[in-house]
Short mmCIF file of N, CA and C in Angstrom, two decimals:
data_model
loop_
_atom_site.label_atom_id
_atom_site.label_comp_id
_atom_site.label_asym_id
_atom_site.label_seq_id
_atom_site.Cartn_x
_atom_site.Cartn_y
_atom_site.Cartn_z
N MET A 1301 -2.88 -40.13 -59.33
CA MET A 1301 -1.98 -39.46 -58.42
C MET A 1301 -2.67 -38.20 -57.89
N THR A 1302 -2.57 -37.99 -56.60
CA THR A 1302 -3.21 -36.84 -55.97
C THR A 1302 -2.25 -35.66 -55.89
N THR A 1303 -2.79 -34.52 -55.55
CA THR A 1303 -1.96 -33.33 -55.37
C THR A 1303 -0.94 -33.56 -54.26
N VAL A 1304 -1.35 -34.23 -53.21
CA VAL A 1304 -0.43 -34.54 -52.11
C VAL A 1304 0.72 -35.40 -52.62
N ASP A 1305 0.42 -36.39 -53.46
CA ASP A 1305 1.47 -37.24 -54.03
C ASP A 1305 2.47 -36.41 -54.85
N LEU A 1306 1.95 -35.44 -55.60
CA LEU A 1306 2.83 -34.59 -56.40
C LEU A 1306 3.73 -33.72 -55.52
N ILE A 1307 3.18 -33.21 -54.43
CA ILE A 1307 3.98 -32.40 -53.51
C ILE A 1307 5.06 -33.26 -52.86
N ILE A 1308 4.70 -34.49 -52.51
CA ILE A 1308 5.70 -35.41 -51.94
C ILE A 1308 6.80 -35.68 -52.96
N GLU A 1309 6.41 -35.90 -54.20
CA GLU A 1309 7.40 -36.15 -55.25
C GLU A 1309 8.30 -34.93 -55.46
N ALA A 1310 7.72 -33.75 -55.44
CA ALA A 1310 8.51 -32.53 -55.58
C ALA A 1310 9.45 -32.34 -54.39
N THR A 1311 8.98 -32.70 -53.21
CA THR A 1311 9.82 -32.60 -52.01
C THR A 1311 11.01 -33.57 -52.11
N ARG A 1312 10.76 -34.74 -52.63
CA ARG A 1312 11.86 -35.70 -52.85
C ARG A 1312 12.85 -35.15 -53.89
N ALA A 1313 12.32 -34.53 -54.93
CA ALA A 1313 13.19 -33.94 -55.96
C ALA A 1313 14.05 -32.84 -55.34
N ARG A 1314 13.45 -32.05 -54.44
CA ARG A 1314 14.21 -31.00 -53.75
C ARG A 1314 15.33 -31.61 -52.92
N ALA A 1315 15.03 -32.68 -52.19
CA ALA A 1315 16.05 -33.33 -51.36
C ALA A 1315 17.18 -33.89 -52.23
N ASN A 1316 16.83 -34.50 -53.35
CA ASN A 1316 17.84 -35.03 -54.26
C ASN A 1316 18.70 -33.92 -54.85
N ALA A 1317 18.07 -32.81 -55.23
CA ALA A 1317 18.82 -31.68 -55.78
C ALA A 1317 19.74 -31.08 -54.72
N HIS A 1318 19.24 -31.02 -53.49
CA HIS A 1318 20.06 -30.48 -52.41
C HIS A 1318 21.29 -31.36 -52.18
N ALA A 1319 21.09 -32.67 -52.20
CA ALA A 1319 22.22 -33.60 -52.04
C ALA A 1319 23.22 -33.45 -53.18
N LYS A 1320 22.70 -33.22 -54.39
CA LYS A 1320 23.56 -33.09 -55.57
C LYS A 1320 24.34 -31.79 -55.57
N HIS A 1321 23.67 -30.67 -55.21
CA HIS A 1321 24.28 -29.35 -55.36
C HIS A 1321 24.95 -28.83 -54.09
N GLY A 1322 24.68 -29.45 -52.96
CA GLY A 1322 25.36 -29.07 -51.71
C GLY A 1322 25.27 -27.59 -51.40
N ALA A 1323 26.41 -26.95 -51.29
CA ALA A 1323 26.47 -25.53 -50.91
C ALA A 1323 25.79 -24.62 -51.94
N ASN A 1324 25.62 -25.09 -53.15
CA ASN A 1324 24.96 -24.30 -54.19
C ASN A 1324 23.46 -24.58 -54.29
N SER A 1325 22.95 -25.34 -53.35
CA SER A 1325 21.54 -25.71 -53.35
C SER A 1325 20.65 -24.48 -53.13
N ILE A 1326 19.48 -24.50 -53.75
CA ILE A 1326 18.53 -23.40 -53.55
C ILE A 1326 17.87 -23.45 -52.18
N GLU A 1327 18.01 -24.56 -51.48
CA GLU A 1327 17.34 -24.72 -50.19
C GLU A 1327 17.78 -23.67 -49.17
N ALA A 1328 18.97 -23.12 -49.32
CA ALA A 1328 19.48 -22.14 -48.36
C ALA A 1328 19.30 -20.70 -48.83
N LEU A 1329 18.66 -20.50 -49.98
CA LEU A 1329 18.50 -19.14 -50.50
C LEU A 1329 17.48 -18.34 -49.70
N ALA A 1330 17.77 -17.08 -49.50
CA ALA A 1330 16.80 -16.18 -48.90
C ALA A 1330 15.68 -15.94 -49.90
N ALA A 1331 14.52 -15.59 -49.39
CA ALA A 1331 13.34 -15.39 -50.24
C ALA A 1331 13.58 -14.33 -51.32
N ASP A 1332 14.42 -13.34 -51.01
CA ASP A 1332 14.64 -12.25 -51.95
C ASP A 1332 15.93 -12.41 -52.76
N SER A 1333 16.49 -13.62 -52.76
CA SER A 1333 17.72 -13.85 -53.51
C SER A 1333 17.49 -13.65 -55.01
N PRO A 1334 18.43 -13.01 -55.68
CA PRO A 1334 18.29 -12.84 -57.14
C PRO A 1334 18.50 -14.14 -57.90
N ARG A 1335 18.89 -15.21 -57.23
CA ARG A 1335 19.11 -16.50 -57.91
C ARG A 1335 17.82 -17.25 -58.21
N TRP A 1336 16.74 -16.95 -57.50
CA TRP A 1336 15.51 -17.73 -57.68
C TRP A 1336 15.01 -17.73 -59.12
N LEU A 1337 14.85 -16.55 -59.69
CA LEU A 1337 14.27 -16.48 -61.04
C LEU A 1337 15.13 -17.19 -62.08
N PRO A 1338 16.45 -16.98 -62.10
CA PRO A 1338 17.25 -17.72 -63.08
C PRO A 1338 17.15 -19.24 -62.93
N VAL A 1339 17.09 -19.72 -61.68
CA VAL A 1339 16.95 -21.17 -61.47
C VAL A 1339 15.61 -21.65 -62.02
N LEU A 1340 14.55 -20.90 -61.71
CA LEU A 1340 13.23 -21.28 -62.21
C LEU A 1340 13.18 -21.24 -63.73
N VAL A 1341 13.72 -20.20 -64.32
CA VAL A 1341 13.72 -20.07 -65.79
C VAL A 1341 14.52 -21.21 -66.43
N GLU A 1342 15.62 -21.60 -65.79
CA GLU A 1342 16.39 -22.73 -66.32
C GLU A 1342 15.54 -24.00 -66.34
N GLU A 1343 14.82 -24.24 -65.26
CA GLU A 1343 13.97 -25.44 -65.21
C GLU A 1343 12.84 -25.36 -66.24
N VAL A 1344 12.25 -24.18 -66.39
CA VAL A 1344 11.19 -24.01 -67.40
C VAL A 1344 11.77 -24.21 -68.80
N GLY A 1345 13.00 -23.75 -69.01
CA GLY A 1345 13.66 -23.96 -70.30
C GLY A 1345 13.88 -25.44 -70.60
N GLU A 1346 14.27 -26.19 -69.56
CA GLU A 1346 14.44 -27.64 -69.75
C GLU A 1346 13.11 -28.30 -70.06
N LEU A 1347 12.05 -27.83 -69.43
CA LEU A 1347 10.71 -28.33 -69.74
C LEU A 1347 10.35 -28.00 -71.18
N ALA A 1348 10.58 -26.76 -71.59
CA ALA A 1348 10.26 -26.35 -72.96
C ALA A 1348 11.02 -27.20 -73.98
N ASN A 1349 12.26 -27.53 -73.66
CA ASN A 1349 13.05 -28.35 -74.57
C ASN A 1349 12.40 -29.71 -74.83
N THR A 1350 11.73 -30.25 -73.82
CA THR A 1350 11.09 -31.57 -74.02
C THR A 1350 9.93 -31.48 -75.00
N LEU A 1351 9.45 -30.28 -75.23
CA LEU A 1351 8.28 -30.10 -76.10
C LEU A 1351 8.64 -29.68 -77.52
N THR A 1352 9.92 -29.49 -77.80
CA THR A 1352 10.33 -29.09 -79.14
C THR A 1352 10.46 -30.32 -80.05
N TYR A 1353 10.54 -30.06 -81.32
CA TYR A 1353 10.60 -31.17 -82.27
C TYR A 1353 11.86 -32.02 -82.09
N ASP A 1354 12.93 -31.42 -81.58
CA ASP A 1354 14.15 -32.20 -81.38
C ASP A 1354 14.41 -32.50 -79.90
N GLY A 1355 13.44 -32.15 -79.04
CA GLY A 1355 13.58 -32.44 -77.61
C GLY A 1355 13.27 -33.89 -77.32
N PRO A 1356 13.74 -34.38 -76.18
CA PRO A 1356 13.53 -35.79 -75.87
C PRO A 1356 12.06 -36.15 -75.66
N GLY A 1357 11.24 -35.24 -75.17
CA GLY A 1357 9.81 -35.49 -75.04
C GLY A 1357 9.41 -36.48 -73.97
N HIS A 1358 10.19 -37.49 -73.76
CA HIS A 1358 9.82 -38.54 -72.82
C HIS A 1358 9.99 -38.11 -71.36
N ASN A 1359 10.66 -37.01 -71.08
CA ASN A 1359 10.87 -36.63 -69.69
C ASN A 1359 10.14 -35.33 -69.33
N THR A 1360 9.07 -35.02 -70.05
CA THR A 1360 8.29 -33.82 -69.77
C THR A 1360 7.77 -33.84 -68.33
N ARG A 1361 7.27 -34.96 -67.88
CA ARG A 1361 6.75 -35.05 -66.52
C ARG A 1361 7.84 -34.78 -65.49
N ALA A 1362 9.01 -35.36 -65.70
CA ALA A 1362 10.13 -35.16 -64.77
C ALA A 1362 10.52 -33.68 -64.71
N GLU A 1363 10.52 -33.01 -65.86
CA GLU A 1363 10.87 -31.59 -65.88
C GLU A 1363 9.79 -30.76 -65.19
N LEU A 1364 8.53 -31.16 -65.32
CA LEU A 1364 7.45 -30.47 -64.59
C LEU A 1364 7.64 -30.62 -63.08
N ILE A 1365 8.05 -31.79 -62.65
CA ILE A 1365 8.33 -32.00 -61.22
C ILE A 1365 9.48 -31.10 -60.77
N ASP A 1366 10.51 -30.95 -61.61
CA ASP A 1366 11.62 -30.06 -61.27
C ASP A 1366 11.15 -28.61 -61.14
N VAL A 1367 10.26 -28.18 -62.04
CA VAL A 1367 9.69 -26.83 -61.94
C VAL A 1367 8.92 -26.70 -60.63
N LEU A 1368 8.10 -27.68 -60.33
CA LEU A 1368 7.33 -27.67 -59.09
C LEU A 1368 8.25 -27.64 -57.87
N ALA A 1369 9.36 -28.37 -57.93
CA ALA A 1369 10.31 -28.37 -56.83
C ALA A 1369 10.88 -26.99 -56.58
N VAL A 1370 11.25 -26.28 -57.63
CA VAL A 1370 11.79 -24.93 -57.48
C VAL A 1370 10.71 -23.99 -56.95
N VAL A 1371 9.51 -24.07 -57.48
CA VAL A 1371 8.42 -23.20 -57.03
C VAL A 1371 8.12 -23.43 -55.55
N THR A 1372 8.05 -24.69 -55.13
CA THR A 1372 7.74 -24.95 -53.72
C THR A 1372 8.89 -24.51 -52.81
N ALA A 1373 10.12 -24.65 -53.27
CA ALA A 1373 11.26 -24.18 -52.47
C ALA A 1373 11.22 -22.66 -52.30
N TRP A 1374 10.89 -21.96 -53.38
CA TRP A 1374 10.82 -20.49 -53.33
C TRP A 1374 9.68 -20.07 -52.40
N LEU A 1375 8.53 -20.71 -52.54
CA LEU A 1375 7.41 -20.41 -51.65
C LEU A 1375 7.75 -20.70 -50.19
N ASP A 1376 8.46 -21.79 -49.94
CA ASP A 1376 8.89 -22.10 -48.57
C ASP A 1376 9.80 -21.00 -48.03
N ALA A 1377 10.70 -20.50 -48.87
CA ALA A 1377 11.59 -19.42 -48.43
C ALA A 1377 10.79 -18.16 -48.09
N ILE A 1378 9.80 -17.84 -48.91
CA ILE A 1378 8.94 -16.68 -48.65
C ILE A 1378 8.16 -16.89 -47.36
N ASP A 1379 7.56 -18.06 -47.21
CA ASP A 1379 6.77 -18.34 -46.01
C ASP A 1379 7.63 -18.35 -44.75
N SER A 1380 8.85 -18.86 -44.86
CA SER A 1380 9.75 -18.87 -43.70
C SER A 1380 10.07 -17.45 -43.26
N ARG A 1381 10.32 -16.57 -44.24
CA ARG A 1381 10.61 -15.17 -43.88
C ARG A 1381 9.38 -14.52 -43.27
N THR A 1382 8.19 -14.84 -43.78
CA THR A 1382 6.95 -14.28 -43.23
C THR A 1382 6.78 -14.72 -41.78
N ARG A 1383 7.01 -16.01 -41.51
CA ARG A 1383 6.90 -16.51 -40.13
C ARG A 1383 7.94 -15.86 -39.23
N LEU A 1384 9.16 -15.71 -39.74
CA LEU A 1384 10.22 -15.06 -38.97
C LEU A 1384 9.84 -13.63 -38.63
N ASN A 1385 9.30 -12.90 -39.61
CA ASN A 1385 8.92 -11.51 -39.37
C ASN A 1385 7.76 -11.41 -38.39
N ALA A 1386 6.86 -12.38 -38.41
CA ALA A 1386 5.76 -12.38 -37.44
C ALA A 1386 6.31 -12.55 -36.03
N ARG A 1387 7.28 -13.46 -35.87
CA ARG A 1387 7.90 -13.65 -34.55
C ARG A 1387 8.66 -12.40 -34.12
N ARG A 1388 9.34 -11.75 -35.10
CA ARG A 1388 10.07 -10.52 -34.77
C ARG A 1388 9.09 -9.43 -34.34
N ALA A 1389 7.97 -9.33 -35.01
CA ALA A 1389 6.97 -8.32 -34.66
C ALA A 1389 6.43 -8.54 -33.25
N GLU A 1390 6.24 -9.81 -32.88
CA GLU A 1390 5.76 -10.13 -31.53
C GLU A 1390 6.73 -9.63 -30.46
N ARG A 1391 8.02 -9.57 -30.82
CA ARG A 1391 9.04 -9.12 -29.87
C ARG A 1391 9.37 -7.64 -30.04
N GLY A 1392 8.63 -6.96 -30.92
CA GLY A 1392 8.86 -5.54 -31.14
C GLY A 1392 10.06 -5.23 -32.02
N LEU A 1393 10.52 -6.21 -32.79
CA LEU A 1393 11.67 -6.02 -33.67
C LEU A 1393 11.22 -5.67 -35.08
N ALA A 1394 12.07 -4.98 -35.81
CA ALA A 1394 11.78 -4.60 -37.19
C ALA A 1394 11.79 -5.83 -38.09
N PRO A 1395 10.97 -5.85 -39.12
CA PRO A 1395 10.98 -6.97 -40.07
C PRO A 1395 12.26 -6.97 -40.90
N ILE A 1396 12.56 -8.10 -41.50
CA ILE A 1396 13.71 -8.21 -42.38
C ILE A 1396 13.24 -8.45 -43.80
N GLY A 1397 14.09 -8.10 -44.74
CA GLY A 1397 13.80 -8.34 -46.15
C GLY A 1397 13.15 -7.13 -46.81
N PRO A 1398 13.25 -7.07 -48.15
CA PRO A 1398 12.63 -5.96 -48.87
C PRO A 1398 11.12 -6.01 -48.75
N ASN A 1399 10.51 -4.89 -48.76
CA ASN A 1399 9.05 -4.76 -48.66
C ASN A 1399 8.51 -5.37 -47.37
N ALA A 1400 9.34 -5.47 -46.35
CA ALA A 1400 8.93 -6.11 -45.11
C ALA A 1400 8.16 -5.16 -44.19
N ALA A 1401 8.35 -3.90 -44.39
CA ALA A 1401 7.70 -2.94 -43.48
C ALA A 1401 6.23 -2.80 -43.75
#
């Protein structure tokens, strides 16, 4: 499996999670939302559970994909804000978001 295949798999996981969580999906979060870290930590916790002596163990890969899905979603949110701020700067508008100036 290539890196591209893993990103595609993570993107599919994001789409499935978005369909499952609807309005509570991370896909609509702003880059600076305080929800990102708790969501990521929850996924890392589920991954850690697969590695414990009483964890299921058989779904470690699936939990890693879930972690990757959250990380790529967060990075997409950051990159989207960066692109938005670049367009705002081209029009002489102030940037948005913390640490944007």
